[in-house]
Structure formats: structure tokens, C-alpha cells
Amino acid sequence: MVPRRGEWLLPTFSGLLLVCAFPPFHTVFPSFVALVPFAVWVARSPGGEDGAEFPSGAAAAARGGGVLGLVFHGLLLHWLIPALAALTPWAVPLYAAALAILVALSAGFGWAIHRMVHGARIPLWLSLAVAWTAAEWVQAHLPGSLAFPWLGLGTSLTGFPELVGIAELVGARGVTFWLAAVSGLLATAVRAGRRGVLRWGLIVAFAVLVPAGWGIWRGATLDTRPAARIAVVRTDVPAEARLDPEVWRERMGMELDEAFATIAPGSADLVVLPEGVLAGDPREADAVRDLRRRTRRIGAPVLFGAPAAADDGGTHNAVFVLGPGGLAEQRYEKRRLVPFVETDPLPMPGWARSGSRAALPLGAVRAGTGPSVLEVGGLTLGPLVCFEVIFADAARHARRAGADVLVNVSNDGWFDALYGAGRAAIHQHPSHLVMRAIEGRMGAARAANGGFTFFTDPVGRLHAASGPPGTGVAIATVRSTDTVTLFTRFGDVVGPLSVLAALAGVLGAGRVRSLDPRRGRV
């Protein structure tokens, strides 16, 4: 349904504020206020004191929610078009399909909050927090590989990691609930006007300062320990080179030679290379020979990404370790695959598949089933390959399996395709690793091709960060903790509870209205 006059302005304003909360802008204020315009608009929309306008008011809220989602997701994810264009001629239709799903979820959010506020008489701040968090949870748990928890509202504050220390208790989705609740309280204060300014001002201040203050205190007092001295390598081979294995091998080899020449022997306990630095399976002698030659001088094991043949004839996107004694038998296989690039989430006809320019045929990559950690000397690593870092459970399972440090290997070169229009994603992608470090209170290291490399401590503070263009090496002591956080133990509790609460609020709306004595019936 097309939005009508009056259903554009405030939802659009909220959408723009949300975009400003995330990288590359990453400003702190919008995270707390972005949903205020939309919440005020829904609260003022027809609620049907006599019941007559309730259905039309909910429909208007759904259309307004769709506008919010169109502006927010459409702008935030504009990089999908150039990134997909490097792989398939169907980039625009795929972007439109993804956007349609996200807009539908946003419309459902708008409809649900209206039902909860005007039908079930649930306070605005609680309705907003429950409905927005529930929509995020659904987005992260769509069937198959359609799940896409990219940049939830809680992740918007990773540029100010001390403020989101509560993520160790409630995870990123709990931070989302907090921020949405603050927006709801501010919207309630706006509606209360002058008479309620002092009361609601104090409530909002309490709601902001207590969780943020706890996070700051926790970051200042967290007991950390040195885990390992790690070198991360940044390469900058263009994405299109990946489409030709020989070109990729030559270009990547030149950059690795340059990088390894700067690593002094004994300066690191581990060297981390980006995703897919080898074009072939390293278990084949020819594929790993050059890498062994490069690493022989530094005297430290090297962790790197490469394809690995699967038992069924497919391919795993894997992480290997090459030590002084040769290639370790144990490897990590990527479990969360990129939709429309590594896996096909929807049944696609042959004519649609035939235009793919991916290095491997669509559907050839298999999800891994092996161990979630790698043992390197006395260090236990939790590997996360590129896209996997956006899934909180991937890091959580690694931590529960004993991981001391998260290691994220990535190829972000695809984001820089087509005139650099996708460079926003180069800034957005790493923010998820910061949140994973906070949730598990563990250190992390990131090595990327065409993207940012950095280290983060268990508070979420970045060290030795560097980005494209060019090749580079950063070496630092990564710190971790022995803390097993509440989130590590129990996972995302806030998300499922919000879904249940939203369902109860929506279903209860009709019941509350039927008992309303103003409607003249019991």
C-alpha cells in the first residue's frame, strides 16, 4: 500500500537519524533519539477512542513503518548493489528483493506498535522497545541463509564501546531494547509537554545514565590478561582478481611477499592473513609451497583462509594453520554462508544462475560442521570468516568451547567495487566484531583484504587500526579475560522474549478493546 499524505515526514526523519547512527557517520546522539519522531507520530495517529478508526490507524502505522524501513535500510545497505554487481547481472533485482523483505518487517513493526499502544494500552516506551527488538530478532532468524542481522540498533554504539558494556549481560539485542526504550521515553516526554518535563527528564536521564554508567565502570575495572602477540596482515587485491585464480595468486603473492618482509623473526606468536589468500586447497603441495617459503623466516605459525574440498565434491571456505612442522590437520570451516554469493537461499532458475561471475558456482560452497575453535600452541582461537561475524552465536559458541581470542579473517574487496560506492560497508562490517568482543569479554584480531585490520580488547577499544588502500602489517599484544559472561552462558534472551511480548500485545489488543466500557459492551 502506498503511503498517504502525512505518513512520510516523521518516519523519514527517523530513518535518516538511524542512518546517522551507523558507520560511516557513527555519531552517538542519534542512537538514543532516532526512533523518537516515529514514536510520536504513531502515538498521535488515530487510535480509535470509539473503536471506529483503529484499523485505519494501524494500517497507517504499517505504511509509516514501511517508509522508515525504506529510508533506513535503503540508504544503509546501498552498497549491496555495487557489491553484487561485481558477481552477477541480477544485482538490482536482488537488492530490491532484500529491501522488500526488510521494508515488510519495518511495516510489521509499525503495525505492531500501533496495536500495542492504542489497542492493548501498553506504554509507548515499552511498546517501541518490544516491537523494534522483536523485528530485529525476526530479521536475524529468517529461514535458511536469508537471516541477516546486519547492524542492529545496539551495534550503532560500538564506536563508543564503554557505553554498551551491558552487552556482556544481555547481548547486542539487549542494547537494542535499551536504546529503543530511551527513544520511547523521550517520545512520551514530548507528548507530556511542559507539565511533565521535569518528571520525564529525570526518568530519561536515569534510563540513559545507569546502563551507560555501569558499562563505563565495568570497562575501567575489567581484569584483563595478555593472551598472545599477534600480527595481522592487510592486503589490497581488487575484487575482480578473485574471478581468475591465476591473477589472484600472482597479485596476492606480491602483497604477501611485501608484508612478510616487514615481520621480524620472533616478533609475533601468530600471523593472521585475510580470507581466501590461497586460490587452491592448501592440502595440495603446490598450493601451500609459496606460503611455506614466505613464512619460513619468521618462525611463527600462520593462520590463513583458503578453499578446502568437501567430501561431497563441493568446497568449504576454510581457515588453516601452517606451522613450522607443516600444515596442521585441524581446520575451521565457515558455517554461515553469504546468500546469493556462496549459497542460494531461494530456488533460482538456471538462466538466473548462469550470469554469476563468482569464483565458484552458486551453491558450490558447503557450510562447515567441524570444530568451532582452533588450537595454536597454547592459544585457543575462535575463527570467524567474514560474514559470520554478524552472528552473535558464532562467537558465543567459540567462547563456550574455550576460545581466548576471536580471529576474524575477511575479504572486503567486494565492497569497494563499482566506483567505490560500496565503501560504506568497509566501515560497517568491522563494528560487529567489536560487539562480539564485548559480549564475550575477549580480545579479537581482524585481518582483511580490501578492508580494515585492527585489534580490539575485551572492552571493545580498537588498537592499531588501519584501512585501505595498500598493504600493511600491525603487531600487538592481544588481551583477553577469564570471564564467562552472562551472555556467553545463556545467549540472546531479550530477543525471543520481545517476540513473545509483541505477540501477546498484538493479540491482546482486541481483547482489551472488547472489554472497554466506553464501547458499550463487556
XYZ file of C-alpha atoms in Angstrom:
522
model
C 0.000 0.000 0.000
C 1.310 3.416 -0.975
C 1.876 5.799 1.974
C -0.549 8.695 2.078
C -0.045 12.364 2.750
C 1.220 12.880 6.289
C 2.750 9.404 6.504
C 6.154 10.375 5.098
C 7.729 13.181 7.119
C 8.337 11.822 10.638
C 9.034 8.208 9.564
C 11.556 9.552 7.030
C 13.162 11.683 9.739
C 13.577 8.608 11.964
C 15.061 6.664 9.056
C 17.642 9.371 8.380
C 18.571 9.591 12.072
C 19.098 5.837 12.141
C 21.457 6.039 9.171
C 23.464 8.724 11.003
C 23.846 6.411 13.998
C 25.815 3.827 11.999
C 29.151 3.861 10.175
C 30.498 5.691 8.311
C 28.844 8.513 10.334
C 28.746 6.668 13.680
C 27.572 9.553 15.871
C 26.374 8.872 19.411
C 23.300 11.127 19.742
C 21.101 9.528 17.018
C 21.317 6.099 18.673
C 19.225 7.409 21.563
C 16.774 9.618 19.658
C 16.367 8.101 16.182
C 13.021 6.441 16.884
C 11.506 9.434 18.682
C 9.885 11.084 15.609
C 8.290 7.815 14.522
C 7.071 7.005 18.034
C 5.493 10.443 18.446
C 3.793 10.077 15.072
C 2.340 6.643 15.941
C 1.143 7.878 19.330
C -0.666 10.790 17.662
C -2.177 8.673 14.889
C -5.851 7.630 15.102
C -6.246 5.200 17.970
C -9.973 4.952 17.872
C -11.287 6.141 21.218
C -14.626 4.843 19.955
C -13.049 1.964 18.033
C -14.013 3.227 14.611
C -10.614 4.360 13.424
C -8.455 1.664 14.983
C -7.999 -0.467 11.841
C -7.214 2.537 9.655
C -4.773 3.886 12.248
C -2.901 0.569 12.397
C -2.748 0.450 8.601
C -1.321 3.985 8.524
C 1.298 2.967 11.126
C 2.248 -0.001 8.941
C 2.686 2.262 5.931
C 4.752 4.685 8.026
C 6.871 1.796 9.275
C 7.443 0.816 5.670
C 8.634 4.348 4.898
C 11.024 4.222 7.852
C 12.406 0.883 6.665
C 12.715 2.037 3.068
C 14.770 5.092 4.067
C 16.827 3.349 6.723
C 17.648 0.057 5.010
C 17.670 1.541 1.527
C 20.391 4.038 2.425
C 22.309 1.916 4.932
C 22.571 -1.026 2.518
C 23.097 0.876 -0.733
C 26.445 -0.878 -1.056
C 24.678 -4.155 -1.844
C 24.190 -3.031 -5.440
C 27.870 -2.441 -6.305
C 28.988 -5.428 -4.240
C 26.596 -7.780 -6.031
C 27.232 -6.143 -9.408
C 30.784 -7.490 -9.280
C 29.325 -11.001 -9.157
C 26.023 -11.074 -11.003
C 23.973 -9.056 -13.510
C 20.998 -9.526 -11.173
C 22.375 -7.108 -8.564
C 19.483 -4.613 -8.700
C 16.683 -7.240 -8.525
C 18.445 -8.991 -5.627
C 18.871 -5.679 -3.796
C 15.196 -4.885 -4.386
C 14.160 -8.306 -3.083
C 16.272 -7.939 0.072
C 14.948 -4.429 0.616
C 11.354 -5.606 0.162
C 11.797 -8.161 2.965
C 13.302 -5.568 5.305
C 10.617 -2.998 4.485
C 7.938 -5.601 5.196
C 9.493 -6.232 8.620
C 9.531 -2.487 9.303
C 5.879 -2.228 8.270
C 5.080 -5.056 10.670
C 6.916 -3.158 13.399
C 4.797 -0.056 12.761
C 1.581 -2.054 12.757
C 2.534 -3.898 15.962
C 3.464 -0.795 17.931
C 0.159 0.856 16.992
C -1.796 -2.204 18.115
C 0.122 -2.351 21.382
C -0.211 1.352 22.199
C -3.764 2.029 21.050
C -5.287 -1.414 21.345
C -3.602 -3.072 24.328
C -2.868 0.237 26.134
C 0.782 -0.726 26.641
C 3.027 2.293 27.430
C 4.653 3.855 24.374
C 8.221 3.321 25.568
C 7.666 -0.372 26.252
C 5.746 -0.945 23.024
C 8.506 0.705 20.993
C 11.294 -1.307 22.650
C 9.444 -4.618 22.382
C 8.292 -4.156 18.774
C 11.645 -2.905 17.425
C 13.643 -5.622 19.216
C 11.222 -8.299 18.039
C 11.568 -7.098 14.428
C 15.366 -7.264 14.742
C 15.153 -10.802 16.102
C 12.950 -11.909 13.214
C 15.357 -10.330 10.710
C 18.201 -12.301 12.304
C 16.230 -15.571 12.211
C 14.689 -15.595 8.769
C 14.681 -19.145 7.336
C 17.841 -20.609 5.862
C 20.527 -18.225 4.705
C 18.072 -15.299 4.457
C 18.902 -14.454 8.085
C 20.655 -11.078 8.059
C 21.383 -9.472 11.464
C 23.389 -6.648 9.892
C 23.822 -3.618 12.162
C 21.115 -3.939 14.752
C 20.400 -0.755 16.677
C 22.573 -1.908 19.587
C 25.596 -2.193 17.296
C 25.307 1.515 16.433
C 27.142 2.392 19.664
C 30.232 0.262 19.040
C 32.124 3.455 18.211
C 31.710 4.229 21.921
C 32.247 0.725 23.350
C 32.314 1.641 27.035
C 28.687 2.775 26.751
C 27.476 -0.677 25.683
C 29.147 -2.741 28.384
C 25.746 -4.185 29.273
C 26.137 -6.333 26.139
C 28.068 -8.814 28.288
C 24.804 -9.332 30.199
C 22.107 -9.023 27.530
C 23.921 -9.108 24.180
C 23.555 -6.724 21.269
C 19.788 -7.202 21.175
C 19.528 -6.206 24.823
C 21.357 -2.994 23.943
C 18.822 -2.503 21.137
C 15.984 -2.833 23.661
C 17.634 -0.231 25.895
C 18.138 2.316 23.115
C 14.615 1.843 21.741
C 13.184 2.219 25.250
C 15.070 5.500 25.695
C 13.598 6.761 22.410
C 10.168 5.714 23.662
C 10.626 7.567 26.947
C 11.738 10.687 25.078
C 8.683 10.427 22.834
C 6.479 10.134 25.917
C 8.170 13.232 27.351
C 7.484 15.127 24.121
C 3.806 14.204 24.336
C 3.618 15.147 28.013
C 4.646 18.718 27.199
C 5.713 21.273 29.764
C 3.795 19.781 32.663
C 5.766 16.566 32.580
C 9.170 17.897 31.555
C 10.828 17.534 34.990
C 9.409 14.110 35.750
C 10.144 12.629 32.337
C 13.503 14.375 32.152
C 14.571 12.585 35.322
C 13.252 9.255 34.056
C 15.094 9.598 30.745
C 18.321 10.635 32.494
C 18.073 7.602 34.787
C 17.375 5.276 31.843
C 20.408 6.568 29.945
C 22.932 7.051 32.721
C 22.525 3.849 34.741
C 23.272 1.327 31.934
C 25.881 3.601 30.323
C 27.498 4.357 33.681
C 27.692 0.674 34.536
C 29.357 -0.008 31.199
C 31.939 2.727 31.764
C 32.662 1.448 35.272
C 32.909 -2.121 34.033
C 35.326 -1.143 31.282
C 37.553 0.674 33.779
C 37.669 -2.212 36.261
C 37.663 -5.264 33.947
C 40.562 -7.580 34.755
C 42.366 -8.463 31.520
C 45.424 -10.574 30.753
C 47.813 -10.834 27.792
C 46.779 -13.721 25.538
C 49.265 -13.612 22.652
C 51.308 -11.322 20.453
C 49.660 -11.395 17.044
C 50.497 -9.884 13.673
C 47.618 -9.093 11.323
C 48.246 -8.587 7.622
C 46.207 -6.272 5.426
C 46.207 -6.862 1.671
C 44.507 -4.838 -1.034
C 43.954 -7.053 -4.079
C 41.000 -5.880 -6.228
C 37.850 -7.962 -6.060
C 37.785 -8.711 -9.766
C 41.151 -10.503 -9.476
C 39.369 -13.226 -7.468
C 37.473 -14.237 -10.598
C 40.715 -15.520 -12.182
C 42.701 -17.867 -9.870
C 45.997 -17.203 -11.679
C 45.638 -13.425 -11.428
C 44.620 -13.719 -7.775
C 47.605 -15.944 -6.989
C 50.040 -13.542 -8.634
C 48.636 -10.343 -7.106
C 48.197 -11.819 -3.631
C 51.676 -13.348 -3.756
C 53.252 -9.961 -4.424
C 51.423 -8.375 -1.491
C 52.247 -11.227 0.888
C 55.944 -11.001 -0.052
C 55.841 -7.292 0.810
C 54.035 -7.905 4.097
C 56.204 -10.769 5.352
C 59.344 -8.784 4.632
C 58.297 -6.364 7.416
C 57.705 -9.023 10.104
C 60.831 -9.519 12.190
C 61.606 -13.074 13.348
C 60.278 -13.661 16.865
C 58.143 -10.504 16.872
C 54.835 -12.397 16.908
C 53.405 -15.633 18.292
C 50.951 -15.878 15.396
C 50.480 -14.243 11.999
C 46.924 -13.834 10.697
C 46.256 -13.449 6.962
C 42.936 -12.498 5.308
C 40.218 -14.768 3.980
C 40.984 -16.764 0.851
C 44.619 -15.755 0.374
C 45.194 -19.038 -1.458
C 43.232 -19.860 -4.587
C 43.590 -23.641 -4.121
C 43.264 -26.227 -1.370
C 46.436 -25.923 0.779
C 46.412 -29.655 1.368
C 47.745 -29.868 -2.155
C 51.508 -29.324 -2.036
C 51.657 -26.806 -4.882
C 49.068 -24.516 -3.303
C 50.890 -24.119 0.002
C 54.507 -24.214 -1.241
C 54.881 -20.454 -1.773
C 53.237 -19.638 1.556
C 55.612 -22.017 3.351
C 58.546 -20.245 1.703
C 57.290 -16.852 2.879
C 56.719 -17.963 6.463
C 59.908 -19.956 6.993
C 61.913 -16.918 8.088
C 59.564 -15.533 10.770
C 59.408 -18.652 12.949
C 55.699 -18.332 13.884
C 52.578 -20.234 12.823
C 50.394 -18.570 10.199
C 46.601 -18.636 10.149
C 45.024 -18.064 6.745
C 41.867 -18.573 4.718
C 41.655 -20.888 1.701
C 39.174 -23.183 -0.050
C 39.016 -26.808 1.060
C 37.463 -29.649 -0.910
C 34.345 -31.089 0.730
C 33.586 -34.805 0.820
C 30.578 -34.407 -1.479
C 32.506 -32.616 -4.227
C 31.690 -29.126 -3.053
C 34.010 -26.629 -1.363
C 34.398 -25.263 2.156
C 35.518 -21.709 2.858
C 38.078 -22.726 5.455
C 40.728 -21.453 7.853
C 44.036 -23.337 8.133
C 47.131 -23.061 10.293
C 50.594 -23.514 8.817
C 53.204 -24.163 11.494
C 56.930 -24.918 11.476
C 56.087 -28.604 11.139
C 53.775 -28.093 8.199
C 50.051 -27.727 7.697
C 48.006 -28.561 10.795
C 45.449 -31.306 10.318
C 42.725 -29.380 12.117
C 40.921 -26.622 10.237
C 37.867 -24.429 10.676
C 35.105 -24.417 8.053
C 32.820 -21.431 7.614
C 29.306 -22.220 8.821
C 27.315 -19.099 7.896
C 27.417 -18.646 4.129
C 26.762 -15.428 2.214
C 23.392 -15.574 0.432
C 23.463 -15.256 -3.377
C 27.284 -15.426 -3.311
C 28.227 -18.662 -1.536
C 24.777 -20.199 -1.259
C 21.387 -19.920 -2.905
C 18.712 -19.071 -0.286
C 15.893 -19.178 -2.841
C 15.140 -21.586 -5.691
C 16.676 -19.832 -8.696
C 16.212 -20.988 -12.297
C 19.223 -21.950 -14.364
C 19.075 -18.805 -16.501
C 19.442 -16.688 -13.340
C 22.370 -18.731 -12.076
C 24.170 -18.639 -15.412
C 25.061 -14.958 -15.110
C 27.033 -15.425 -11.891
C 30.641 -14.222 -12.017
C 31.593 -15.675 -8.614
C 34.869 -17.572 -8.298
C 32.836 -20.717 -7.536
C 29.445 -21.714 -8.981
C 26.484 -20.583 -6.864
C 25.699 -23.336 -4.390
C 29.120 -24.993 -4.620
C 30.207 -23.788 -1.170
C 29.202 -26.028 1.719
C 28.564 -24.977 5.306
C 31.093 -26.411 7.722
C 30.340 -28.871 10.504
C 33.769 -29.169 12.112
C 35.158 -27.723 15.347
C 34.379 -24.121 16.298
C 37.888 -23.412 17.659
C 41.496 -23.960 16.588
C 44.386 -24.796 18.907
C 47.631 -22.994 18.036
C 50.314 -23.731 20.563
C 48.830 -22.864 23.939
C 46.310 -20.473 22.405
C 42.693 -21.331 21.611
C 41.297 -19.268 18.743
C 37.709 -18.643 17.696
C 37.808 -18.136 13.896
C 35.064 -16.092 12.226
C 35.150 -15.910 8.430
C 33.934 -12.584 7.036
C 30.087 -12.631 7.109
C 29.993 -14.879 10.212
C 30.967 -12.018 12.491
C 27.455 -10.550 12.285
C 26.038 -13.626 14.069
C 26.429 -13.409 17.844
C 26.053 -17.159 18.347
C 29.100 -17.918 16.184
C 31.386 -16.054 18.590
C 29.444 -17.243 21.628
C 29.887 -20.914 20.706
C 33.613 -20.350 20.196
C 33.879 -18.767 23.635
C 31.969 -21.636 25.234
C 34.389 -24.030 23.501
C 37.304 -22.292 25.234
C 38.400 -19.600 22.774
C 40.753 -16.982 24.241
C 40.769 -14.716 21.198
C 38.422 -14.162 18.259
C 40.120 -14.056 14.857
C 38.122 -12.535 12.008
C 39.512 -13.115 8.509
C 37.709 -11.296 5.723
C 37.752 -10.299 2.078
C 36.110 -6.851 1.924
C 37.358 -6.141 -1.573
C 33.859 -6.754 -2.976
C 32.588 -3.711 -1.088
C 34.926 -1.418 -2.999
C 33.639 -2.378 -6.437
C 31.943 -0.053 -8.934
C 33.364 3.422 -8.299
C 33.781 2.857 -4.576
C 30.027 3.123 -3.908
C 30.262 0.174 -1.557
C 32.909 1.649 0.708
C 30.336 2.352 3.428
C 30.237 -1.397 4.112
C 34.009 -1.397 4.709
C 33.277 0.791 7.732
C 30.097 -1.047 8.778
C 31.360 -4.621 8.680
C 34.049 -4.396 11.427
C 31.675 -2.889 14.008
C 30.140 -6.327 14.530
C 33.473 -7.726 15.745
C 33.637 -5.007 18.383
C 30.232 -6.093 19.699
C 31.274 -9.763 19.692
C 34.340 -8.873 21.790
C 32.188 -7.023 24.331
C 29.556 -9.773 24.534
C 32.202 -12.386 25.342
C 34.714 -10.058 27.064
C 37.515 -11.405 24.925
C 40.176 -9.931 22.690
C 39.908 -10.022 18.909
C 42.103 -9.588 15.846
C 40.969 -8.821 12.304
C 42.851 -9.325 9.027
C 41.175 -8.256 5.799
C 41.780 -7.873 2.117
C 40.495 -4.505 0.966
C 39.177 -3.602 4.433
C 40.194 -2.627 7.947
C 42.616 -4.582 10.089
C 42.765 -3.968 13.826
C 42.828 -5.419 17.318
C 40.177 -4.915 19.956
C 40.422 -5.509 23.686
C 37.636 -7.061 25.826
C 36.184 -3.582 26.439
C 35.779 -3.108 22.681
C 38.505 -0.491 22.263
C 40.378 -0.621 18.949
C 44.174 -0.716 18.661
C 46.492 -0.456 15.661
C 43.597 0.035 13.255
C 44.431 0.638 9.612
C 42.464 0.537 6.400
C 42.823 0.602 2.651
C 44.445 1.429 0.385
C 47.691 -0.508 0.448
C 49.319 -3.423 2.195
C 50.287 -3.314 5.834
C 51.169 -5.263 8.961
C 50.215 -4.467 12.553
C 51.638 -6.318 15.567
C 50.177 -6.042 19.065
C 49.650 -7.970 22.264
C 46.031 -9.082 22.348
C 44.448 -9.093 25.783
C 41.588 -11.288 26.940
C 39.804 -12.281 30.150
C 38.853 -15.426 32.021
C 35.320 -14.090 32.448
C 32.448 -16.210 31.229
C 29.787 -13.578 30.694
C 26.074 -13.930 31.294
C 25.505 -13.603 27.556
C 28.034 -16.369 26.858
C 26.192 -18.673 29.250
C 22.613 -18.019 28.164
C 22.751 -16.281 24.783
C 20.109 -13.916 23.459
C 17.217 -13.956 25.907
C 15.913 -10.442 25.221
C 15.137 -11.127 21.546
C 12.849 -14.162 21.985
C 11.139 -12.576 24.993
C 10.452 -9.473 22.915
C 8.893 -11.593 20.186
C 6.631 -13.304 22.720
C 5.742 -9.972 24.325
C 4.956 -8.427 20.935
C 2.704 -11.337 20.020
C 0.922 -11.101 23.368
C 0.491 -7.336 22.979
C -0.851 -7.598 19.435
C -3.216 -10.469 20.223
C -4.294 -8.843 23.455
C -5.231 -5.594 21.727
C -8.605 -6.905 20.574
C -9.342 -8.401 23.985
C -8.641 -5.132 25.802
C -10.824 -3.226 23.357
C -13.708 -5.692 23.743
C -13.660 -5.091 27.497
C -13.507 -1.296 27.152
C -16.679 0.032 28.905
C -16.589 3.130 26.668
C -17.554 0.904 23.752
C -20.784 -0.095 25.441
C -20.212 -3.829 25.762
C -18.457 -6.195 28.147
